[in-house]
Coordinates of C-alpha atoms in Angstrom, one line a residue:
Chain T
M1 CA -145.6 -33.2 161.6
A2 CA -148.7 -32.4 163.5
L3 CA -148.7 -32.2 167.3
D4 CA -151.7 -33.2 169.5
K5 CA -152.7 -31.3 172.6
A6 CA -151.3 -34.0 174.9
T7 CA -147.8 -33.5 173.5
V8 CA -148.1 -29.7 173.8
A9 CA -149.3 -30.2 177.4
R10 CA -146.1 -32.4 178.0
I11 CA -143.9 -29.8 176.3
A12 CA -145.4 -27.1 178.5
T13 CA -144.9 -29.1 181.7
L14 CA -141.0 -29.7 180.8
A15 CA -140.7 -26.1 179.9
R16 CA -142.5 -25.0 183.2
I17 CA -145.1 -23.1 181.4
R18 CA -148.7 -23.2 182.7
L19 CA -151.3 -23.4 179.9
S20 CA -154.9 -23.4 180.1
D21 CA -156.9 -25.8 178.1
D22 CA -158.1 -23.1 175.7
E23 CA -154.4 -22.2 174.9
L24 CA -153.5 -25.8 174.0
A25 CA -155.0 -26.1 170.6
P26 CA -153.8 -22.8 169.0
L27 CA -150.5 -23.5 170.3
A28 CA -150.4 -27.1 168.9
A29 CA -151.3 -25.6 165.6
E30 CA -148.4 -23.0 165.8
L31 CA -145.9 -25.5 166.8
S32 CA -147.0 -27.8 164.0
H33 CA -146.5 -25.0 161.5
I34 CA -142.9 -24.4 162.7
L35 CA -142.1 -28.2 162.5
T36 CA -143.6 -28.3 159.0
W37 CA -141.3 -25.5 157.8
I38 CA -138.2 -27.1 159.5
G39 CA -139.0 -30.3 157.9
R40 CA -139.3 -28.5 154.4
L41 CA -135.7 -27.0 155.4
N42 CA -134.1 -30.4 156.2
E43 CA -135.4 -32.2 153.1
V44 CA -132.9 -30.3 150.7
D45 CA -129.5 -32.1 150.5
T46 CA -126.9 -29.6 151.4
T47 CA -124.0 -32.0 151.6
G48 CA -120.7 -30.1 150.8
V49 CA -122.6 -26.8 150.4
A50 CA -120.9 -23.8 152.3
P51 CA -123.4 -21.5 154.1
L52 CA -123.8 -18.3 152.3
A53 CA -122.1 -15.5 154.1
S54 CA -123.4 -12.6 152.1
V55 CA -125.2 -12.2 148.8
A56 CA -123.6 -8.9 148.2
A57 CA -120.0 -8.6 146.8
V58 CA -118.7 -6.9 149.9
S59 CA -115.1 -6.2 150.8
L60 CA -114.1 -5.1 154.3
P61 CA -113.6 -1.3 154.5
M62 CA -110.1 -0.2 154.7
R63 CA -109.0 2.9 156.8
D64 CA -106.6 5.4 155.4
D65 CA -102.9 4.3 156.1
T66 CA -102.0 7.6 157.9
V67 CA -100.7 8.5 161.4
T68 CA -103.6 9.7 163.5
D69 CA -101.8 9.8 166.8
G70 CA -98.7 11.1 168.4
N71 CA -97.1 14.5 168.9
C72 CA -98.3 15.0 172.3
A73 CA -95.2 14.6 174.4
D74 CA -96.2 17.6 176.5
A75 CA -99.5 16.0 177.5
I76 CA -97.9 12.6 178.3
L77 CA -95.1 14.4 180.4
G78 CA -97.8 16.3 182.2
N79 CA -98.2 13.2 184.3
A80 CA -94.6 13.0 185.1
P81 CA -93.4 14.1 188.6
V82 CA -90.3 15.3 187.1
A83 CA -89.5 15.7 183.3
A84 CA -86.3 16.8 181.7
K85 CA -85.5 17.4 177.9
G86 CA -88.7 15.7 176.9
F87 CA -88.1 12.5 179.0
F88 CA -89.5 11.2 182.3
A89 CA -86.7 12.0 184.9
V90 CA -86.4 9.2 187.5
P91 CA -83.9 8.7 190.4
K92 CA -80.6 6.9 189.4
V93 CA -81.0 3.3 190.5
V94 CA -77.6 1.9 189.4
E95 CA -74.1 3.2 190.2
Chain H
M1 CA -151.5 23.8 144.2
N2 CA -153.7 22.8 147.2
A3 CA -154.8 19.9 149.3
N4 CA -157.3 18.7 146.7
Q5 CA -154.7 17.5 144.3
P6 CA -152.1 14.8 144.6
L7 CA -148.6 16.1 144.8
P8 CA -146.9 16.0 141.5
T9 CA -144.3 13.1 141.0
L10 CA -140.6 13.8 141.6
A11 CA -139.9 14.3 137.9
E12 CA -142.8 16.7 137.5
A13 CA -142.2 18.7 140.6
G14 CA -138.5 19.0 139.4
R15 CA -139.6 20.5 136.1
L16 CA -142.1 22.7 137.8
I17 CA -139.3 24.1 140.0
A18 CA -136.9 24.4 137.2
S19 CA -139.5 26.5 135.2
G20 CA -140.6 28.5 138.1
E21 CA -144.2 27.2 138.1
A22 CA -143.9 25.8 141.6
S23 CA -141.8 26.6 144.6
P24 CA -140.4 24.4 147.4
V25 CA -142.6 26.4 149.8
E26 CA -145.6 25.9 147.7
L27 CA -145.1 22.1 147.4
T28 CA -144.4 21.7 151.0
E29 CA -147.4 23.6 152.0
A30 CA -149.3 21.4 149.6
A31 CA -148.1 18.2 151.2
L32 CA -148.7 19.5 154.7
A33 CA -152.3 20.5 154.0
R34 CA -152.9 17.1 152.2
A35 CA -151.4 15.2 155.1
A36 CA -153.6 17.3 157.6
A37 CA -156.7 16.6 155.5
L38 CA -156.0 12.8 155.2
N39 CA -154.1 11.5 158.1
D40 CA -157.2 11.0 160.5
R41 CA -158.4 8.6 157.8
L42 CA -155.1 7.0 156.7
A43 CA -152.9 7.2 159.8
A44 CA -150.1 7.2 157.3
F45 CA -147.9 9.5 159.7
I46 CA -146.7 9.0 163.2
E47 CA -145.3 12.5 163.3
I48 CA -145.7 15.3 160.8
T49 CA -142.6 17.7 161.0
A50 CA -144.5 20.9 159.8
E51 CA -142.1 23.6 161.3
R52 CA -138.9 21.7 160.3
A53 CA -140.3 21.3 156.8
R54 CA -141.3 25.0 156.4
A55 CA -137.8 26.1 157.6
A56 CA -136.2 23.6 155.1
A57 CA -138.5 24.7 152.3
R58 CA -137.6 28.4 152.8
R59 CA -134.0 27.6 152.8
A60 CA -134.5 25.5 149.5
E61 CA -136.3 28.3 148.0
R62 CA -133.6 30.9 148.7
E63 CA -130.9 28.6 147.4
I64 CA -132.8 28.0 144.1
A65 CA -133.6 31.6 143.7
G66 CA -130.0 32.4 144.2
G67 CA -129.0 30.2 141.4
R68 CA -127.9 27.3 143.6
R69 CA -130.1 24.6 142.7
R70 CA -128.5 21.3 143.9
G71 CA -130.3 18.9 141.5
R72 CA -133.6 17.4 140.3
L73 CA -134.8 16.6 143.9
H74 CA -134.1 20.0 145.6
G75 CA -137.1 21.5 147.3
I76 CA -139.4 18.4 146.9
P77 CA -141.1 16.8 149.9
Y78 CA -140.5 13.3 151.1
G79 CA -141.2 11.1 154.0
L80 CA -139.4 8.4 156.1
K81 CA -140.7 5.2 157.5
D82 CA -140.2 5.7 161.2
I83 CA -137.3 3.3 161.5
Y84 CA -135.0 5.9 159.7
D85 CA -133.1 8.3 161.7
A86 CA -133.4 12.0 161.3
A87 CA -131.2 14.0 163.5
G88 CA -133.2 15.6 166.3
L89 CA -136.4 13.6 165.6
R90 CA -137.8 10.7 167.3
T91 CA -137.4 7.2 165.7
T92 CA -140.1 5.0 167.4
A93 CA -140.3 2.1 165.0
H94 CA -143.9 2.3 165.9
S95 CA -143.1 0.8 169.3
R96 CA -143.6 1.7 173.0
L97 CA -140.1 0.7 173.6
L98 CA -138.7 3.5 171.5
L99 CA -141.1 6.5 172.3
D100 CA -138.3 8.5 173.7
N101 CA -135.6 7.5 171.2
V102 CA -134.3 10.7 169.7
A103 CA -131.8 10.4 166.8
A104 CA -128.4 11.9 167.4
A105 CA -127.6 11.8 163.6
D106 CA -129.2 11.3 160.3
A107 CA -129.3 7.7 158.6
E108 CA -126.9 7.6 155.6
T109 CA -130.0 7.6 153.4
T110 CA -131.7 10.6 155.2
A111 CA -128.5 12.5 154.9
R112 CA -128.2 11.8 151.1
L113 CA -131.9 13.0 150.6
E114 CA -131.2 16.0 152.7
A115 CA -128.0 16.7 150.8
A116 CA -130.1 16.6 147.6
G117 CA -132.1 19.3 149.0
M118 CA -135.4 17.3 149.8
I119 CA -137.9 18.3 152.4
L120 CA -138.8 15.9 155.2
I121 CA -142.6 16.1 155.9
G122 CA -142.7 13.6 158.6
K123 CA -142.3 10.0 160.0
L124 CA -144.6 7.3 158.7
A125 CA -146.2 4.4 160.3
T126 CA -144.9 0.7 160.0
H127 CA -145.4 -2.5 161.8
E128 CA -143.7 -2.5 165.1
F129 CA -139.9 -2.9 164.4
A130 CA -140.9 -3.5 160.8
T131 CA -142.3 -7.0 161.7
G132 CA -145.4 -8.1 163.5
G133 CA -148.4 -7.0 161.6
P134 CA -151.2 -4.6 161.8
A135 CA -152.1 -4.0 165.5
F136 CA -154.3 -2.1 167.6
D137 CA -152.4 -2.6 170.9
L138 CA -149.6 0.0 169.9
P139 CA -149.1 3.7 170.6
F140 CA -150.1 4.6 167.1
P141 CA -152.9 3.2 164.8
P142 CA -152.1 1.1 161.8
A143 CA -152.3 2.8 158.4
R144 CA -155.2 2.3 156.1
N145 CA -155.3 1.7 152.3
P146 CA -156.2 4.8 150.4
W147 CA -158.2 2.7 147.7
N148 CA -160.5 1.4 150.6
T149 CA -159.8 2.4 154.1
A150 CA -161.2 -1.1 155.3
H151 CA -158.4 -2.8 153.7
F152 CA -154.9 -3.4 154.7
T153 CA -151.9 -1.4 153.3
G154 CA -149.6 -4.2 153.3
G155 CA -146.6 -3.8 155.5
S156 CA -144.3 -3.2 156.9
S157 CA -143.7 0.1 155.1
S158 CA -147.5 0.8 155.5
G159 CA -147.5 4.4 156.0
S160 CA -145.2 4.8 153.0
G161 CA -147.6 3.0 150.8
A162 CA -150.6 5.1 152.2
A163 CA -148.9 8.3 151.9
V164 CA -147.5 7.7 148.2
A165 CA -150.8 6.2 147.0
S166 CA -152.8 9.1 148.4
G167 CA -150.7 11.6 146.9
I168 CA -149.5 13.2 150.1
L169 CA -145.8 12.6 149.1
P170 CA -144.1 11.8 145.8
L171 CA -141.4 9.8 147.7
A172 CA -141.5 7.7 151.0
M173 CA -138.6 5.5 152.1
G174 CA -139.4 2.1 153.1
S175 CA -137.4 -1.1 154.1
D176 CA -137.7 -4.6 152.9
T177 CA -136.6 -7.8 154.8
G178 CA -139.4 -10.1 153.4
G179 CA -141.4 -7.8 151.1
S180 CA -141.9 -4.8 153.4
I181 CA -141.3 -2.2 150.4
R182 CA -142.9 -4.3 147.6
V183 CA -146.1 -5.7 149.3
P184 CA -147.4 -2.2 150.5
A185 CA -146.4 -0.8 147.1
A186 CA -148.5 -3.7 145.5
Y187 CA -151.5 -3.4 147.8
C188 CA -151.5 0.5 147.7
G189 CA -151.0 0.6 143.9
T190 CA -147.6 2.4 144.1
V191 CA -144.0 1.5 142.7
G192 CA -141.7 0.0 145.2
L193 CA -138.1 -0.8 144.6
K194 CA -136.1 -3.2 146.7
P195 CA -132.6 -2.7 145.6
T196 CA -129.9 -5.3 145.5
Y197 CA -128.7 -6.3 148.9
G198 CA -125.8 -4.0 149.5
R199 CA -126.8 -1.3 147.0
V200 CA -128.2 1.3 149.5
S201 CA -126.9 1.8 153.0
R202 CA -128.9 0.8 156.1
R203 CA -126.8 2.6 158.6
G204 CA -129.0 4.7 160.9
V205 CA -132.1 2.4 160.1
V206 CA -133.5 0.2 162.9
P207 CA -132.4 -3.3 162.0
L208 CA -134.7 -6.3 161.8
C209 CA -132.5 -9.0 160.1
Y210 CA -128.9 -8.2 159.3
S211 CA -128.5 -10.5 156.3
L212 CA -131.9 -9.7 154.5
D213 CA -132.6 -6.0 155.3
T214 CA -132.6 -3.6 152.5
C215 CA -133.6 0.1 152.2
G216 CA -135.5 1.5 149.2
P217 CA -138.0 4.0 147.8
L218 CA -141.8 3.8 147.2
T219 CA -143.0 6.2 144.6
W220 CA -146.0 6.8 142.1
T221 CA -143.8 6.1 138.9
V222 CA -140.9 4.0 137.9
E223 CA -139.1 7.1 136.7
D224 CA -139.3 8.5 140.3
A225 CA -137.8 5.3 141.5
A226 CA -135.0 5.8 139.3
L227 CA -134.5 9.4 140.5
A228 CA -134.6 8.3 144.1
L229 CA -132.2 5.4 143.7
Q230 CA -129.7 7.8 141.9
A231 CA -129.6 9.8 145.1
L232 CA -129.6 6.9 147.5
A233 CA -127.3 4.2 145.7
G234 CA -123.6 4.0 146.7
H235 CA -121.2 2.6 149.0
D236 CA -121.2 3.3 152.8
P237 CA -118.1 2.0 154.5
R238 CA -119.9 2.2 157.8
D239 CA -122.6 -0.3 156.8
P240 CA -120.8 -3.7 156.8
G241 CA -123.3 -5.0 154.3
S242 CA -122.7 -2.1 151.8
A243 CA -121.1 -3.1 148.5
D244 CA -118.5 -1.1 146.7
V245 CA -120.0 -1.3 143.2
P246 CA -120.1 1.7 140.7
V247 CA -123.6 3.4 140.3
P248 CA -124.8 3.8 136.7
D249 CA -126.9 6.7 135.4
Y250 CA -130.4 5.2 135.9
A251 CA -132.1 7.9 133.9
T252 CA -130.2 7.0 130.8
A253 CA -131.3 3.4 131.0
L254 CA -134.9 4.6 131.0
R255 CA -134.6 6.0 127.5
H256 CA -134.2 2.5 125.9
G257 CA -137.3 0.5 125.3
V258 CA -137.6 -3.3 126.0
A259 CA -136.8 -4.2 122.4
G260 CA -134.1 -6.9 122.3
L261 CA -134.5 -7.7 125.9
R262 CA -135.5 -11.4 127.0
I263 CA -138.0 -11.5 129.9
G264 CA -138.5 -14.7 131.8
Y265 CA -142.1 -15.2 133.1
A266 CA -142.2 -17.3 136.1
K267 CA -145.8 -18.4 135.3
G268 CA -145.4 -21.6 137.2
F269 CA -144.8 -19.6 140.5
N270 CA -148.5 -18.3 140.0
D271 CA -149.7 -22.0 141.0
D272 CA -147.0 -22.6 143.5
G273 CA -147.8 -19.3 145.3
K274 CA -151.6 -19.9 145.2
V275 CA -152.0 -16.7 143.2
A276 CA -155.6 -15.7 142.6
A277 CA -157.0 -15.9 139.1
E278 CA -157.4 -12.2 138.5
Q279 CA -153.9 -11.6 139.8
A280 CA -152.6 -14.3 137.5
A281 CA -154.4 -13.0 134.4
A282 CA -153.0 -9.5 134.9
L283 CA -149.5 -11.0 134.9
D284 CA -150.4 -12.9 131.7
A285 CA -151.6 -9.6 130.1
A286 CA -148.3 -7.7 131.3
A287 CA -146.3 -10.6 129.7
A288 CA -148.2 -10.3 126.6
L289 CA -147.9 -6.5 126.5
L290 CA -144.1 -6.8 126.9
A291 CA -144.0 -9.1 123.9
K292 CA -145.9 -6.6 121.9
L293 CA -143.3 -3.9 122.9
G294 CA -140.7 -6.0 121.3
A295 CA -139.3 -8.0 124.2
E296 CA -138.8 -11.7 123.8
V297 CA -140.9 -13.4 126.5
I298 CA -139.9 -16.9 127.7
E299 CA -141.3 -19.1 130.5
V300 CA -138.9 -19.9 133.4
A301 CA -139.3 -22.0 136.4
L302 CA -138.3 -20.8 140.0
P303 CA -137.4 -23.3 142.7
P304 CA -140.4 -24.3 145.0
N305 CA -141.6 -21.3 147.0
D306 CA -141.8 -23.2 150.1
H307 CA -138.0 -23.7 150.0
F308 CA -137.5 -19.9 149.8
Q309 CA -140.0 -19.5 152.7
A310 CA -138.4 -22.1 155.1
C311 CA -135.1 -20.4 154.3
A312 CA -136.3 -16.8 154.8
R313 CA -138.3 -17.5 157.9
T314 CA -135.5 -19.5 159.6
I315 CA -133.0 -16.6 158.9
S316 CA -135.2 -13.8 159.8
H317 CA -136.7 -15.3 163.0
S318 CA -133.2 -16.1 164.2
E319 CA -131.5 -12.9 163.6
S320 CA -134.6 -10.8 164.7
F321 CA -134.8 -12.8 168.0
A322 CA -131.0 -12.0 168.5
I323 CA -131.7 -8.5 168.1
H324 CA -134.7 -8.3 170.5
A325 CA -133.8 -11.1 173.0
E326 CA -132.9 -8.8 175.8
D327 CA -136.0 -6.7 175.5
L328 CA -138.2 -9.7 175.2
K329 CA -136.7 -10.9 178.5
T330 CA -136.8 -7.8 180.5
R331 CA -139.9 -5.9 179.3
P332 CA -142.1 -8.1 176.9
E333 CA -145.2 -6.4 177.9
L334 CA -144.1 -3.3 176.0
Y335 CA -144.5 -5.1 172.6
A336 CA -147.7 -5.7 170.8
R337 CA -149.0 -9.2 171.2
V338 CA -148.4 -10.1 167.5
T339 CA -144.8 -8.7 167.6
R340 CA -144.0 -10.5 170.9
E341 CA -145.3 -13.8 169.7
R342 CA -143.6 -13.6 166.2
L343 CA -140.2 -12.5 167.7
T344 CA -140.3 -15.1 170.5
L345 CA -140.6 -17.9 167.9
G346 CA -136.9 -17.3 167.0
A347 CA -136.0 -18.7 170.4
F348 CA -136.9 -22.2 169.2
I349 CA -134.8 -22.3 166.1
T350 CA -131.5 -24.0 166.6
A351 CA -127.9 -23.0 165.4
R352 CA -127.9 -26.1 163.2
Q353 CA -131.3 -25.0 161.5
Y354 CA -129.8 -21.5 160.9
V355 CA -126.7 -22.8 159.2
Q356 CA -128.8 -25.3 157.2
A357 CA -130.9 -22.4 156.1
Q358 CA -127.8 -20.5 155.0
R359 CA -126.6 -23.5 153.0
L360 CA -130.1 -23.7 151.3
R361 CA -129.7 -20.0 150.7
R362 CA -126.5 -20.5 148.5
I363 CA -128.3 -23.3 146.5
L364 CA -131.4 -21.2 145.8
T365 CA -129.4 -18.0 145.0
R366 CA -127.2 -20.0 142.5
R367 CA -130.2 -21.4 140.8
V368 CA -131.9 -17.9 140.3
D369 CA -128.6 -16.8 139.0
T370 CA -128.7 -19.5 136.5
L371 CA -132.0 -18.2 135.2
F372 CA -130.4 -14.9 134.3
E373 CA -128.2 -16.7 131.8
R374 CA -131.2 -17.2 129.7
C375 CA -133.0 -13.9 130.3
D376 CA -132.3 -10.2 131.5
V377 CA -135.3 -9.8 133.7
L378 CA -137.8 -12.1 135.5
L379 CA -141.6 -11.2 135.7
T380 CA -143.3 -12.9 138.8
A381 CA -146.2 -12.4 141.1
V382 CA -145.3 -10.3 144.3
I383 CA -148.7 -10.7 146.1
P384 CA -151.3 -13.6 145.9
G385 CA -154.3 -11.1 145.1
P386 CA -155.6 -7.7 146.1
A387 CA -155.2 -6.2 149.8
P388 CA -157.3 -8.3 152.3
L389 CA -159.5 -6.6 154.8
L390 CA -157.5 -5.1 157.6
E391 CA -159.5 -7.3 160.2
E392 CA -158.8 -10.4 158.3
T393 CA -155.1 -10.0 158.0
D394 CA -153.2 -13.1 159.2
T395 CA -151.3 -12.0 162.3
S396 CA -150.7 -15.5 163.6
P397 CA -147.1 -15.7 164.9
W398 CA -145.9 -18.2 162.2
R399 CA -148.1 -17.0 159.1
S400 CA -149.9 -19.9 157.7
A401 CA -150.0 -18.3 154.2
Q402 CA -146.9 -18.2 152.1
P403 CA -145.6 -14.9 151.2
L404 CA -144.1 -14.5 147.8
A405 CA -141.9 -11.5 148.0
S406 CA -139.1 -12.8 150.2
V407 CA -137.9 -15.0 147.4
F408 CA -135.6 -12.2 146.3
N409 CA -134.5 -11.3 149.8
V410 CA -133.2 -14.6 150.1
T411 CA -131.2 -14.3 146.7
G412 CA -130.5 -10.5 147.2
H413 CA -131.6 -9.8 143.6
P414 CA -133.0 -6.2 142.9
A415 CA -137.0 -6.4 142.6
L416 CA -139.5 -3.7 141.6
A417 CA -143.2 -3.9 142.4
Q418 CA -145.5 -1.8 140.2
P419 CA -149.3 -1.8 139.4
C420 CA -150.4 -4.2 136.6
G421 CA -154.2 -3.8 136.8
F422 CA -157.2 -3.6 139.2
A423 CA -159.2 -6.5 140.8
A424 CA -163.0 -6.6 140.4
N425 CA -163.3 -4.8 143.9
G426 CA -161.2 -2.0 142.5
L427 CA -158.1 -2.7 144.5
P428 CA -154.7 -2.6 142.8
L429 CA -152.9 -5.7 141.5
S430 CA -149.1 -5.8 141.0
A431 CA -146.4 -7.2 138.9
Q432 CA -142.8 -7.7 139.9
F433 CA -139.6 -7.3 137.7
V434 CA -136.4 -8.7 138.9
G435 CA -132.9 -8.4 137.5
R436 CA -129.3 -9.6 138.0
A437 CA -127.4 -8.4 141.1
F438 CA -126.7 -4.6 141.0
D439 CA -128.5 -4.3 137.6
E440 CA -131.4 -2.0 138.9
A441 CA -130.9 -0.1 135.6
T442 CA -132.5 -2.9 133.4
V443 CA -135.2 -3.6 135.9
L444 CA -136.3 0.0 135.9
R445 CA -135.9 0.2 132.1
V446 CA -138.4 -2.7 131.7
G447 CA -140.8 -1.3 134.5
H448 CA -140.7 2.2 132.8
A449 CA -141.6 0.8 129.4
Y450 CA -144.3 -1.3 130.7
E451 CA -145.7 1.6 132.8
R452 CA -145.8 3.9 129.9
A453 CA -147.6 1.3 127.6
A454 CA -150.0 0.1 130.2
G455 CA -151.0 3.5 131.5
W456 CA -152.1 2.5 135.1
T457 CA -150.4 5.5 136.7
A458 CA -153.4 7.6 135.5
R459 CA -155.7 6.2 137.9
R460 CA -155.5 7.6 141.6
P461 CA -157.6 6.5 144.6
A462 CA -160.8 8.4 145.0
L463 CA -160.7 9.9 148.5
A464 CA -164.1 11.2 149.6
G465 CA -164.2 14.8 150.8
L466 CA -161.3 15.8 148.4
S467 CA -161.8 16.4 144.7
G468 CA -158.3 15.2 143.8

């Protein structure tokens, strides 16, 4: 599909782009190229075809199933106003 | 060893080091001297890392002298397209946007070559962000073809092609999204291997298009491509596109000839891709030589090239726009004109068109897979003819000419470009061998057998002022 200069000028107005007369013809040619390729893309019947996600046989990487955290009771209790026997100590709230 | 001679190939340099006839320091000094002598003319390097290289060469020399040779690549010079990270060095992607971008860590590929003991000589010219085209409004000039400096190197691994063809380096890394390893290899008369998508890690390499990008070597011989791939191939859990597929011994594959293999020559692709008569004739001759060597050559038909092109362009323009959209909005003036115009086109492609392209991609990939039920390796054109003049290179945003190489970026198959003759004007012509997914071994086997029988590697570009 070829675009003429008038159509490109109209598109430019709609897109709020100011184009000089010299710029219209090359841009018409460029946009026509794109439409040609998109036309080729659309002529293939892809009914029922799932989009290709990856051409490679990729499996998601797994991390090692090991404990990488914990054993830092002292660091955590460092925030406590009062600690006792490895626990946060709080005022008694029920009798 | 001096600047007047091309560096020996990887295989030859390895033999010279093993026998004590050459040392890492000698090879490194030879590469640095040749780079210094030629870079004004070829603009292959963005940065030459002489001091870093000398230190690495001395270290390799000590290790080898101490009986700790790491392998066949230890102590041999190489170069990186300037989209590969090397810790402590700038990765500019040939762009004003990344002039201050110092890499914190090595790319996975860089790390593998460094672990093999190779010596980095410098960072090589590309097209801006591995796209765009040869441009003169960039912080560094475009590389020039060593066979004739008025001509284009091809891109975007342009400095890689120039550095290997001119014999400055036996190995330069490139990247290939739509032909960016194979086209400069073809125009510069070198070997260029685009591995299967997923075969070689891309972590630490500036991306252009997530679902099409591949990393691979440019070398002078097919044997060297096999040596390099051996070091580069393998799973990288930190590249989501990397595949966990076993890596065979590529050198072993080279020992077998082509007898018993079936080669599918996509002869009709020459007309479809508007391939020049002398390039088509060179491919016919390559097919005939392979038959003489004992292969069974049959004709096969690829799907229409413009379906591949529509698919590749829609995907690559969409993904590269997504990568660059923020910079295009906030600082467009820093890009070269051709890069800016080309990247901006992606804004006009709709989500629906992108998905349609991915559907078409599945159909095309399946159809090429079907061809491999009838043959082991495909032979096709990779360039329409010899390198054009630099000033006549088509840099329009939506290139009107149809490239040929991106066919196998769409399908992901491994593809090797290598010399298959010379045009009347003295510039190289190229053949492409393509194999089943992850079967680089058979592709290299055919390429190696053809290369030895055809003998094109004996011819080097004549570089005035150097007797090499």
